[in-house]
Amino acid sequence: MIPRVLGIDPGTAVTGYAVVEPTDRRPGRLIECGVIRTNSREPIWQRLEALYDGVTLLIERHRPSTVAIEAVFYAKNVRTTISLSHARGVMILAAVKGGVEIAEFPPAQVKKTVVGVGGATKEQVGFMVQRLLGLTSAPSPNDAADACAVALTYLLKSRVPA
């Protein structure tokens, strides 16, 4: 069985996800990517439940061997950092409950691994994800491309065989 990685770019409003598996020719092959959206008018606990359910469904559908998730960055707004931490917590819980290994990467490490520069722009990340996965265009929206970059970081750092 080919090991699959579920890459996650966490957020409370929009969470990017990507399912990638290693290949012999490229660092990875994209199976699926997209976003999980929550309603910003709902209380945080309902949004967290939606994120948990969304990640749980992805794990059940794709059976990844690893969930690679972007670590918390320290936003200027403390409230944003706390909300993001809550979101990451329920996603990590979904992985634990699904019996999946977890890998965490700081945003700068993801950018450095995929682009070569820790301060890369969203456009640069999207372009390199497109190239590394052999896609005709960059994944959209940016949250999905970022999730692809997180999954690729795991594959490139761990040298998972195809």
mmCIF file of N, CA and C in Angstrom, residues 29-161:
data_model
loop_
_atom_site.group_PDB
_atom_site.id
_atom_site.type_symbol
_atom_site.label_atom_id
_atom_site.label_comp_id
_atom_site.label_asym_id
_atom_site.label_seq_id
_atom_site.Cartn_x
_atom_site.Cartn_y
_atom_site.Cartn_z
ATOM 1 N N ARG A 29 2.334 12.916 -5.821
ATOM 2 C CA ARG A 29 1.222 12.969 -6.771
ATOM 3 C C ARG A 29 -0.002 13.402 -5.990
ATOM 4 N N LEU A 30 -0.678 14.422 -6.495
ATOM 5 C CA LEU A 30 -1.862 14.949 -5.821
ATOM 6 C C LEU A 30 -3.049 14.035 -6.067
ATOM 7 N N ILE A 31 -3.681 13.607 -4.997
ATOM 8 C CA ILE A 31 -4.884 12.785 -5.068
ATOM 9 C C ILE A 31 -6.115 13.685 -5.004
ATOM 10 N N GLU A 32 -6.100 14.604 -4.042
ATOM 11 C CA GLU A 32 -7.237 15.522 -3.854
ATOM 12 C C GLU A 32 -6.771 16.708 -3.026
ATOM 13 N N CYS A 33 -7.316 17.874 -3.321
ATOM 14 C CA CYS A 33 -7.089 19.023 -2.445
ATOM 15 C C CYS A 33 -8.320 19.912 -2.468
ATOM 16 N N GLY A 34 -8.418 20.736 -1.463
ATOM 17 C CA GLY A 34 -9.563 21.640 -1.364
ATOM 18 C C GLY A 34 -9.535 22.357 -0.033
ATOM 19 N N VAL A 35 -10.703 22.827 0.370
ATOM 20 C CA VAL A 35 -10.813 23.546 1.638
ATOM 21 C C VAL A 35 -12.050 23.085 2.403
ATOM 22 N N ILE A 36 -11.961 23.216 3.701
ATOM 23 C CA ILE A 36 -13.109 23.045 4.589
ATOM 24 C C ILE A 36 -13.449 24.453 5.058
ATOM 25 N N ARG A 37 -14.666 24.897 4.786
ATOM 26 C CA ARG A 37 -15.095 26.243 5.184
ATOM 27 C C ARG A 37 -16.071 26.152 6.349
ATOM 28 N N THR A 38 -15.954 27.099 7.258
ATOM 29 C CA THR A 38 -16.921 27.194 8.353
ATOM 30 C C THR A 38 -17.583 28.564 8.291
ATOM 31 N N ASN A 39 -18.717 28.655 8.919
ATOM 32 C CA ASN A 39 -19.486 29.898 8.939
ATOM 33 C C ASN A 39 -18.989 30.783 10.072
ATOM 34 N N SER A 40 -18.455 31.944 9.726
ATOM 35 C CA SER A 40 -17.869 32.841 10.731
ATOM 36 C C SER A 40 -18.921 33.408 11.689
ATOM 37 N N ARG A 41 -20.197 33.263 11.369
ATOM 38 C CA ARG A 41 -21.251 33.753 12.266
ATOM 39 C C ARG A 41 -21.642 32.726 13.329
ATOM 40 N N GLU A 42 -21.147 31.496 13.171
ATOM 41 C CA GLU A 42 -21.449 30.455 14.154
ATOM 42 C C GLU A 42 -20.494 30.561 15.339
ATOM 43 N N PRO A 43 -20.924 30.068 16.494
ATOM 44 C CA PRO A 43 -20.018 30.052 17.652
ATOM 45 C C PRO A 43 -18.806 29.159 17.353
ATOM 46 N N ILE A 44 -17.710 29.445 18.012
ATOM 47 C CA ILE A 44 -16.453 28.741 17.754
ATOM 48 C C ILE A 44 -16.605 27.238 17.954
ATOM 49 N N TRP A 45 -17.377 26.807 18.942
ATOM 50 C CA TRP A 45 -17.498 25.371 19.199
ATOM 51 C C TRP A 45 -18.187 24.644 18.042
ATOM 52 N N GLN A 46 -19.111 25.304 17.348
ATOM 53 C CA GLN A 46 -19.740 24.682 16.180
ATOM 54 C C GLN A 46 -18.760 24.621 15.006
ATOM 55 N N ARG A 47 -17.955 25.645 14.874
ATOM 56 C CA ARG A 47 -16.954 25.661 13.812
ATOM 57 C C ARG A 47 -15.899 24.589 14.063
ATOM 58 N N LEU A 48 -15.487 24.424 15.301
ATOM 59 C CA LEU A 48 -14.509 23.388 15.641
ATOM 60 C C LEU A 48 -15.071 21.998 15.366
ATOM 61 N N GLU A 49 -16.351 21.804 15.663
ATOM 62 C CA GLU A 49 -16.989 20.515 15.374
ATOM 63 C C GLU A 49 -16.988 20.243 13.868
ATOM 64 N N ALA A 50 -17.279 21.276 13.072
ATOM 65 C CA ALA A 50 -17.272 21.119 11.615
ATOM 66 C C ALA A 50 -15.872 20.770 11.108
ATOM 67 N N LEU A 51 -14.848 21.382 11.679
ATOM 68 C CA LEU A 51 -13.469 21.077 11.290
ATOM 69 C C LEU A 51 -13.099 19.649 11.677
ATOM 70 N N TYR A 52 -13.460 19.245 12.879
ATOM 71 C CA TYR A 52 -13.195 17.877 13.335
ATOM 72 C C TYR A 52 -13.866 16.867 12.398
ATOM 73 N N ASP A 53 -15.150 17.118 12.107
ATOM 74 C CA ASP A 53 -15.893 16.214 11.227
ATOM 75 C C ASP A 53 -15.282 16.177 9.830
ATOM 76 N N GLY A 54 -14.885 17.331 9.313
ATOM 77 C CA GLY A 54 -14.292 17.392 7.975
ATOM 78 C C GLY A 54 -12.991 16.619 7.883
ATOM 79 N N VAL A 55 -12.117 16.787 8.858
ATOM 80 C CA VAL A 55 -10.834 16.070 8.859
ATOM 81 C C VAL A 55 -11.075 14.573 9.080
ATOM 82 N N THR A 56 -12.012 14.229 9.937
ATOM 83 C CA THR A 56 -12.343 12.820 10.169
ATOM 84 C C THR A 56 -12.814 12.159 8.877
ATOM 85 N N LEU A 57 -13.656 12.838 8.125
ATOM 86 C CA LEU A 57 -14.133 12.291 6.846
ATOM 87 C C LEU A 57 -12.988 12.107 5.852
ATOM 88 N N LEU A 58 -12.078 13.066 5.793
ATOM 89 C CA LEU A 58 -10.923 12.939 4.900
ATOM 90 C C LEU A 58 -10.059 11.740 5.283
ATOM 91 N N ILE A 59 -9.856 11.541 6.574
ATOM 92 C CA ILE A 59 -9.062 10.402 7.045
ATOM 93 C C ILE A 59 -9.761 9.095 6.694
ATOM 94 N N GLU A 60 -11.063 9.040 6.908
ATOM 95 C CA GLU A 60 -11.812 7.815 6.579
ATOM 96 C C GLU A 60 -11.780 7.530 5.079
ATOM 97 N N ARG A 61 -11.898 8.565 4.258
ATOM 98 C CA ARG A 61 -11.963 8.380 2.805
ATOM 99 C C ARG A 61 -10.613 8.012 2.201
ATOM 100 N N HIS A 62 -9.533 8.635 2.673
ATOM 101 C CA HIS A 62 -8.218 8.458 2.027
ATOM 102 C C HIS A 62 -7.250 7.562 2.785
ATOM 103 N N ARG A 63 -7.515 7.265 4.040
ATOM 104 C CA ARG A 63 -6.653 6.401 4.843
ATOM 105 C C ARG A 63 -5.172 6.795 4.765
ATOM 106 N N PRO A 64 -4.847 8.056 5.106
ATOM 107 C CA PRO A 64 -3.436 8.461 5.058
ATOM 108 C C PRO A 64 -2.641 7.756 6.154
ATOM 109 N N SER A 65 -1.343 7.623 5.908
ATOM 110 C CA SER A 65 -0.472 7.078 6.945
ATOM 111 C C SER A 65 -0.033 8.186 7.899
ATOM 112 N N THR A 66 -0.049 9.420 7.401
ATOM 113 C CA THR A 66 0.398 10.568 8.188
ATOM 114 C C THR A 66 -0.483 11.779 7.925
ATOM 115 N N VAL A 67 -0.725 12.552 8.974
ATOM 116 C CA VAL A 67 -1.324 13.876 8.840
ATOM 117 C C VAL A 67 -0.198 14.860 9.123
ATOM 118 N N ALA A 68 0.132 15.666 8.109
ATOM 119 C CA ALA A 68 1.151 16.710 8.265
ATOM 120 C C ALA A 68 0.400 18.029 8.413
ATOM 121 N N ILE A 69 0.648 18.718 9.498
ATOM 122 C CA ILE A 69 -0.103 19.936 9.801
ATOM 123 C C ILE A 69 0.850 21.091 10.073
ATOM 124 N N GLU A 70 0.459 22.255 9.584
ATOM 125 C CA GLU A 70 1.286 23.432 9.812
ATOM 126 C C GLU A 70 1.174 23.844 11.276
ATOM 127 N N ALA A 71 2.311 24.141 11.880
ATOM 128 C CA ALA A 71 2.357 24.566 13.282
ATOM 129 C C ALA A 71 1.799 25.979 13.412
ATOM 130 N N VAL A 72 1.470 26.344 14.630
ATOM 131 C CA VAL A 72 0.927 27.681 14.894
ATOM 132 C C VAL A 72 1.993 28.733 14.660
ATOM 133 N N PHE A 73 1.621 29.772 13.937
ATOM 134 C CA PHE A 73 2.488 30.939 13.840
ATOM 135 C C PHE A 73 1.953 31.937 14.853
ATOM 136 N N TYR A 74 2.804 32.789 15.319
ATOM 137 C CA TYR A 74 2.387 33.735 16.345
ATOM 138 C C TYR A 74 1.895 35.007 15.693
ATOM 139 N N ALA A 75 0.575 35.088 15.548
ATOM 140 C CA ALA A 75 -0.045 36.244 14.910
ATOM 141 C C ALA A 75 0.058 37.454 15.830
ATOM 142 N N LYS A 76 -0.049 38.621 15.219
ATOM 143 C CA LYS A 76 -0.023 39.851 16.011
ATOM 144 C C LYS A 76 -1.226 39.911 16.938
ATOM 145 N N ASN A 77 -2.318 39.316 16.503
ATOM 146 C CA ASN A 77 -3.539 39.296 17.285
ATOM 147 C C ASN A 77 -3.569 38.013 18.119
ATOM 148 N N VAL A 78 -3.526 38.143 19.426
ATOM 149 C CA VAL A 78 -3.509 36.989 20.326
ATOM 150 C C VAL A 78 -4.770 36.154 20.145
ATOM 151 N N ARG A 79 -5.898 36.797 19.936
ATOM 152 C CA ARG A 79 -7.168 36.082 19.751
ATOM 153 C C ARG A 79 -7.090 35.155 18.533
ATOM 154 N N THR A 80 -6.452 35.620 17.469
ATOM 155 C CA THR A 80 -6.287 34.801 16.264
ATOM 156 C C THR A 80 -5.416 33.585 16.561
ATOM 157 N N THR A 81 -4.341 33.785 17.286
ATOM 158 C CA THR A 81 -3.445 32.689 17.644
ATOM 159 C C THR A 81 -4.179 31.642 18.480
ATOM 160 N N ILE A 82 -4.990 32.078 19.412
ATOM 161 C CA ILE A 82 -5.740 31.155 20.262
ATOM 162 C C ILE A 82 -6.766 30.381 19.434
ATOM 163 N N SER A 83 -7.503 31.065 18.553
ATOM 164 C CA SER A 83 -8.494 30.388 17.709
ATOM 165 C C SER A 83 -7.830 29.361 16.807
ATOM 166 N N LEU A 84 -6.699 29.726 16.240
ATOM 167 C CA LEU A 84 -5.961 28.804 15.372
ATOM 168 C C LEU A 84 -5.480 27.592 16.169
ATOM 169 N N SER A 85 -5.065 27.810 17.391
ATOM 170 C CA SER A 85 -4.633 26.706 18.251
ATOM 171 C C SER A 85 -5.790 25.758 18.543
ATOM 172 N N HIS A 86 -6.971 26.303 18.782
ATOM 173 C CA HIS A 86 -8.155 25.461 18.986
ATOM 174 C C HIS A 86 -8.415 24.607 17.748
ATOM 175 N N ALA A 87 -8.348 25.233 16.570
ATOM 176 C CA ALA A 87 -8.605 24.520 15.319
ATOM 177 C C ALA A 87 -7.589 23.384 15.132
ATOM 178 N N ARG A 88 -6.318 23.687 15.347
ATOM 179 C CA ARG A 88 -5.277 22.659 15.220
ATOM 180 C C ARG A 88 -5.531 21.519 16.197
ATOM 181 N N GLY A 89 -5.979 21.857 17.394
ATOM 182 C CA GLY A 89 -6.235 20.833 18.409
ATOM 183 C C GLY A 89 -7.283 19.828 17.971
ATOM 184 N N VAL A 90 -8.381 20.292 17.397
ATOM 185 C CA VAL A 90 -9.421 19.340 16.984
ATOM 186 C C VAL A 90 -8.974 18.535 15.772
ATOM 187 N N MET A 91 -8.143 19.128 14.913
ATOM 188 C CA MET A 91 -7.633 18.394 13.751
ATOM 189 C C MET A 91 -6.643 17.318 14.187
ATOM 190 N N ILE A 92 -5.805 17.643 15.148
ATOM 191 C CA ILE A 92 -4.862 16.663 15.695
ATOM 192 C C ILE A 92 -5.633 15.550 16.398
ATOM 193 N N LEU A 93 -6.690 15.905 17.118
ATOM 194 C CA LEU A 93 -7.521 14.900 17.774
ATOM 195 C C LEU A 93 -8.146 13.956 16.743
ATOM 196 N N ALA A 94 -8.615 14.499 15.620
ATOM 197 C CA ALA A 94 -9.189 13.659 14.562
ATOM 198 C C ALA A 94 -8.146 12.665 14.052
ATOM 199 N N ALA A 95 -6.909 13.123 13.904
ATOM 200 C CA ALA A 95 -5.837 12.227 13.449
ATOM 201 C C ALA A 95 -5.542 11.149 14.490
ATOM 202 N N VAL A 96 -5.460 11.541 15.742
ATOM 203 C CA VAL A 96 -5.201 10.584 16.816
ATOM 204 C C VAL A 96 -6.318 9.540 16.863
ATOM 205 N N LYS A 97 -7.559 9.992 16.821
ATOM 206 C CA LYS A 97 -8.705 9.072 16.849
ATOM 207 C C LYS A 97 -8.707 8.161 15.623
ATOM 208 N N GLY A 98 -8.174 8.651 14.503
ATOM 209 C CA GLY A 98 -8.104 7.849 13.285
ATOM 210 C C GLY A 98 -6.883 6.948 13.225
ATOM 211 N N GLY A 99 -6.058 6.989 14.267
ATOM 212 C CA GLY A 99 -4.877 6.133 14.320
ATOM 213 C C GLY A 99 -3.794 6.530 13.336
ATOM 214 N N VAL A 100 -3.710 7.826 13.042
ATOM 215 C CA VAL A 100 -2.776 8.321 12.031
ATOM 216 C C VAL A 100 -1.609 9.043 12.696
ATOM 217 N N GLU A 101 -0.397 8.815 12.170
ATOM 218 C CA GLU A 101 0.801 9.521 12.634
ATOM 219 C C GLU A 101 0.636 11.016 12.366
ATOM 220 N N ILE A 102 1.241 11.844 13.211
ATOM 221 C CA ILE A 102 1.142 13.292 13.069
ATOM 222 C C ILE A 102 2.545 13.880 12.915
ATOM 223 N N ALA A 103 2.675 14.813 11.972
ATOM 224 C CA ALA A 103 3.921 15.558 11.783
ATOM 225 C C ALA A 103 3.565 17.038 11.723
ATOM 226 N N GLU A 104 4.354 17.863 12.403
ATOM 227 C CA GLU A 104 4.108 19.298 12.425
ATOM 228 C C GLU A 104 5.297 20.043 11.841
ATOM 229 N N PHE A 105 4.998 21.092 11.075
ATOM 230 C CA PHE A 105 6.044 21.904 10.468
ATOM 231 C C PHE A 105 5.705 23.385 10.607
ATOM 232 N N PRO A 106 6.658 24.197 11.060
ATOM 233 C CA PRO A 106 6.438 25.638 11.118
ATOM 234 C C PRO A 106 6.266 26.203 9.700
ATOM 235 N N PRO A 107 5.486 27.258 9.535
ATOM 236 C CA PRO A 107 5.262 27.839 8.205
ATOM 237 C C PRO A 107 6.557 28.169 7.459
ATOM 238 N N ALA A 108 7.545 28.720 8.147
ATOM 239 C CA ALA A 108 8.803 29.084 7.474
ATOM 240 C C ALA A 108 9.536 27.849 6.953
ATOM 241 N N GLN A 109 9.447 26.734 7.677
ATOM 242 C CA GLN A 109 10.089 25.506 7.225
ATOM 243 C C GLN A 109 9.393 24.946 5.989
ATOM 244 N N VAL A 110 8.072 25.049 5.947
ATOM 245 C CA VAL A 110 7.308 24.598 4.777
ATOM 246 C C VAL A 110 7.737 25.403 3.553
ATOM 247 N N LYS A 111 7.791 26.723 3.696
ATOM 248 C CA LYS A 111 8.182 27.592 2.580
ATOM 249 C C LYS A 111 9.624 27.322 2.152
ATOM 250 N N LYS A 112 10.516 27.148 3.116
ATOM 251 C CA LYS A 112 11.922 26.891 2.792
ATOM 252 C C LYS A 112 12.081 25.556 2.072
ATOM 253 N N THR A 113 11.352 24.547 2.498
ATOM 254 C CA THR A 113 11.449 23.227 1.884
ATOM 255 C C THR A 113 10.915 23.225 0.458
ATOM 256 N N VAL A 114 9.796 23.875 0.248
ATOM 257 C CA VAL A 114 9.134 23.830 -1.061
ATOM 258 C C VAL A 114 9.684 24.875 -2.027
ATOM 259 N N VAL A 115 9.953 26.078 -1.525
ATOM 260 C CA VAL A 115 10.384 27.184 -2.389
ATOM 261 C C VAL A 115 11.888 27.437 -2.304
ATOM 262 N N GLY A 116 12.471 27.190 -1.126
ATOM 263 C CA GLY A 116 13.890 27.471 -0.926
ATOM 264 C C GLY A 116 14.122 28.724 -0.110
ATOM 265 N N VAL A 117 13.033 29.423 0.240
ATOM 266 C CA VAL A 117 13.111 30.664 1.006
ATOM 267 C C VAL A 117 12.025 30.641 2.075
ATOM 268 N N GLY A 118 12.400 30.839 3.341
ATOM 269 C CA GLY A 118 11.441 30.802 4.439
ATOM 270 C C GLY A 118 10.409 31.905 4.428
ATOM 271 N N GLY A 119 10.688 32.986 3.708
ATOM 272 C CA GLY A 119 9.741 34.096 3.639
ATOM 273 C C GLY A 119 9.027 34.165 2.298
ATOM 274 N N ALA A 120 8.852 33.033 1.632
ATOM 275 C CA ALA A 120 8.225 32.999 0.296
ATOM 276 C C ALA A 120 6.790 33.510 0.339
ATOM 277 N N THR A 121 6.351 34.060 -0.786
ATOM 278 C CA THR A 121 4.976 34.552 -0.907
ATOM 279 C C THR A 121 4.022 33.404 -1.232
ATOM 280 N N LYS A 122 2.735 33.659 -1.078
ATOM 281 C CA LYS A 122 1.707 32.666 -1.436
ATOM 282 C C LYS A 122 1.841 32.266 -2.905
ATOM 283 N N GLU A 123 2.119 33.230 -3.758
ATOM 284 C CA GLU A 123 2.243 32.967 -5.192
ATOM 285 C C GLU A 123 3.433 32.052 -5.477
ATOM 286 N N GLN A 124 4.545 32.293 -4.789
ATOM 287 C CA GLN A 124 5.728 31.448 -4.970
ATOM 288 C C GLN A 124 5.459 30.020 -4.499
ATOM 289 N N VAL A 125 4.755 29.883 -3.384
ATOM 290 C CA VAL A 125 4.409 28.556 -2.880
ATOM 291 C C VAL A 125 3.515 27.842 -3.883
ATOM 292 N N GLY A 126 2.495 28.527 -4.375
ATOM 293 C CA GLY A 126 1.590 27.936 -5.365
ATOM 294 C C GLY A 126 2.314 27.498 -6.620
ATOM 295 N N PHE A 127 3.230 28.325 -7.103
ATOM 296 C CA PHE A 127 3.997 28.005 -8.311
ATOM 297 C C PHE A 127 4.848 26.754 -8.102
ATOM 298 N N MET A 128 5.549 26.676 -6.975
ATOM 299 C CA MET A 128 6.417 25.529 -6.727
ATOM 300 C C MET A 128 5.612 24.255 -6.462
ATOM 301 N N VAL A 129 4.467 24.373 -5.811
ATOM 302 C CA VAL A 129 3.599 23.213 -5.621
ATOM 303 C C VAL A 129 3.157 22.684 -6.991
ATOM 304 N N GLN A 130 2.781 23.609 -7.875
ATOM 305 C CA GLN A 130 2.390 23.229 -9.236
ATOM 306 C C GLN A 130 3.517 22.463 -9.923
ATOM 307 N N ARG A 131 4.733 22.976 -9.835
ATOM 308 C CA ARG A 131 5.889 22.334 -10.474
ATOM 309 C C ARG A 131 6.220 20.974 -9.847
ATOM 310 N N LEU A 132 6.257 20.937 -8.524
ATOM 311 C CA LEU A 132 6.648 19.703 -7.842
ATOM 312 C C LEU A 132 5.635 18.573 -8.030
ATOM 313 N N LEU A 133 4.364 18.940 -8.156
ATOM 314 C CA LEU A 133 3.322 17.928 -8.333
ATOM 315 C C LEU A 133 2.979 17.690 -9.808
ATOM 316 N N GLY A 134 3.582 18.474 -10.712
ATOM 317 C CA GLY A 134 3.326 18.296 -12.135
ATOM 318 C C GLY A 134 1.912 18.674 -12.542
ATOM 319 N N LEU A 135 1.390 19.732 -11.951
ATOM 320 C CA LEU A 135 0.023 20.177 -12.240
ATOM 321 C C LEU A 135 0.019 21.215 -13.356
ATOM 322 N N THR A 136 -1.108 21.394 -14.029
ATOM 323 C CA THR A 136 -1.217 22.393 -15.089
ATOM 324 C C THR A 136 -1.390 23.801 -14.526
ATOM 325 N N SER A 137 -1.868 23.904 -13.278
ATOM 326 C CA SER A 137 -1.986 25.202 -12.616
ATOM 327 C C SER A 137 -1.829 24.992 -11.112
ATOM 328 N N ALA A 138 -1.592 26.077 -10.416
ATOM 329 C CA ALA A 138 -1.440 26.002 -8.960
ATOM 330 C C ALA A 138 -2.794 25.675 -8.329
ATOM 331 N N PRO A 139 -2.799 24.873 -7.269
ATOM 332 C CA PRO A 139 -4.061 24.605 -6.578
ATOM 333 C C PRO A 139 -4.679 25.901 -6.067
ATOM 334 N N SER A 140 -5.992 25.950 -6.077
ATOM 335 C CA SER A 140 -6.708 27.139 -5.640
ATOM 336 C C SER A 140 -7.828 26.700 -4.711
ATOM 337 N N PRO A 141 -8.103 27.501 -3.673
ATOM 338 C CA PRO A 141 -7.464 28.745 -3.271
ATOM 339 C C PRO A 141 -6.088 28.497 -2.637
ATOM 340 N N ASN A 142 -5.468 29.578 -2.196
ATOM 341 C CA ASN A 142 -4.123 29.504 -1.606
ATOM 342 C C ASN A 142 -4.049 28.525 -0.433
ATOM 343 N N ASP A 143 -5.141 28.395 0.316
ATOM 344 C CA ASP A 143 -5.144 27.486 1.467
ATOM 345 C C ASP A 143 -4.917 26.040 1.014
ATOM 346 N N ALA A 144 -5.486 25.662 -0.142
ATOM 347 C CA ALA A 144 -5.283 24.315 -0.682
ATOM 348 C C ALA A 144 -3.841 24.146 -1.144
ATOM 349 N N ALA A 145 -3.290 25.171 -1.790
ATOM 350 C CA ALA A 145 -1.888 25.115 -2.227
ATOM 351 C C ALA A 145 -0.961 25.012 -1.012
ATOM 352 N N ASP A 146 -1.274 25.740 0.044
ATOM 353 C CA ASP A 146 -0.462 25.671 1.263
ATOM 354 C C ASP A 146 -0.523 24.274 1.880
ATOM 355 N N ALA A 147 -1.688 23.643 1.843
ATOM 356 C CA ALA A 147 -1.818 22.283 2.367
ATOM 357 C C ALA A 147 -0.986 21.307 1.531
ATOM 358 N N CYS A 148 -0.959 21.513 0.216
ATOM 359 C CA CYS A 148 -0.102 20.698 -0.654
ATOM 360 C C CYS A 148 1.353 20.866 -0.244
ATOM 361 N N ALA A 149 1.742 22.102 0.052
ATOM 362 C CA ALA A 149 3.127 22.384 0.455
ATOM 363 C C ALA A 149 3.467 21.686 1.772
ATOM 364 N N VAL A 150 2.514 21.629 2.692
ATOM 365 C CA VAL A 150 2.749 20.942 3.974
ATOM 366 C C VAL A 150 2.950 19.446 3.725
ATOM 367 N N ALA A 151 2.105 18.858 2.884
ATOM 368 C CA ALA A 151 2.245 17.432 2.564
ATOM 369 C C ALA A 151 3.576 17.164 1.864
ATOM 370 N N LEU A 152 3.947 18.024 0.927
ATOM 371 C CA LEU A 152 5.221 17.869 0.225
ATOM 372 C C LEU A 152 6.399 17.996 1.184
ATOM 373 N N THR A 153 6.291 18.895 2.142
ATOM 374 C CA THR A 153 7.355 19.050 3.137
ATOM 375 C C THR A 153 7.576 17.737 3.874
ATOM 376 N N TYR A 154 6.487 17.097 4.261
ATOM 377 C CA TYR A 154 6.633 15.801 4.940
ATOM 378 C C TYR A 154 7.329 14.790 4.026
ATOM 379 N N LEU A 155 6.871 14.699 2.773
ATOM 380 C CA LEU A 155 7.458 13.734 1.846
ATOM 381 C C LEU A 155 8.932 14.020 1.571
ATOM 382 N N LEU A 156 9.275 15.294 1.401
ATOM 383 C CA LEU A 156 10.661 15.657 1.105
ATOM 384 C C LEU A 156 11.564 15.491 2.329
ATOM 385 N N LYS A 157 11.062 15.799 3.495
ATOM 386 C CA LYS A 157 11.861 15.687 4.715
ATOM 387 C C LYS A 157 12.041 14.241 5.169
ATOM 388 N N SER A 158 11.040 13.416 4.936
ATOM 389 C CA SER A 158 11.110 12.041 5.425
ATOM 390 C C SER A 158 11.560 11.049 4.360
ATOM 391 N N ARG A 159 11.632 11.517 3.107
ATOM 392 C CA ARG A 159 12.064 10.655 1.992
ATOM 393 C C ARG A 159 11.244 9.365 1.950
ATOM 394 N N VAL A 160 9.908 9.524 1.970
ATOM 395 C CA VAL A 160 9.012 8.383 1.913
ATOM 396 C C VAL A 160 9.111 7.727 0.544
ATOM 397 N N PRO A 161 9.392 6.417 0.483
ATOM 398 C CA PRO A 161 9.490 5.746 -0.826
ATOM 399 C C PRO A 161 8.129 5.567 -1.482
#
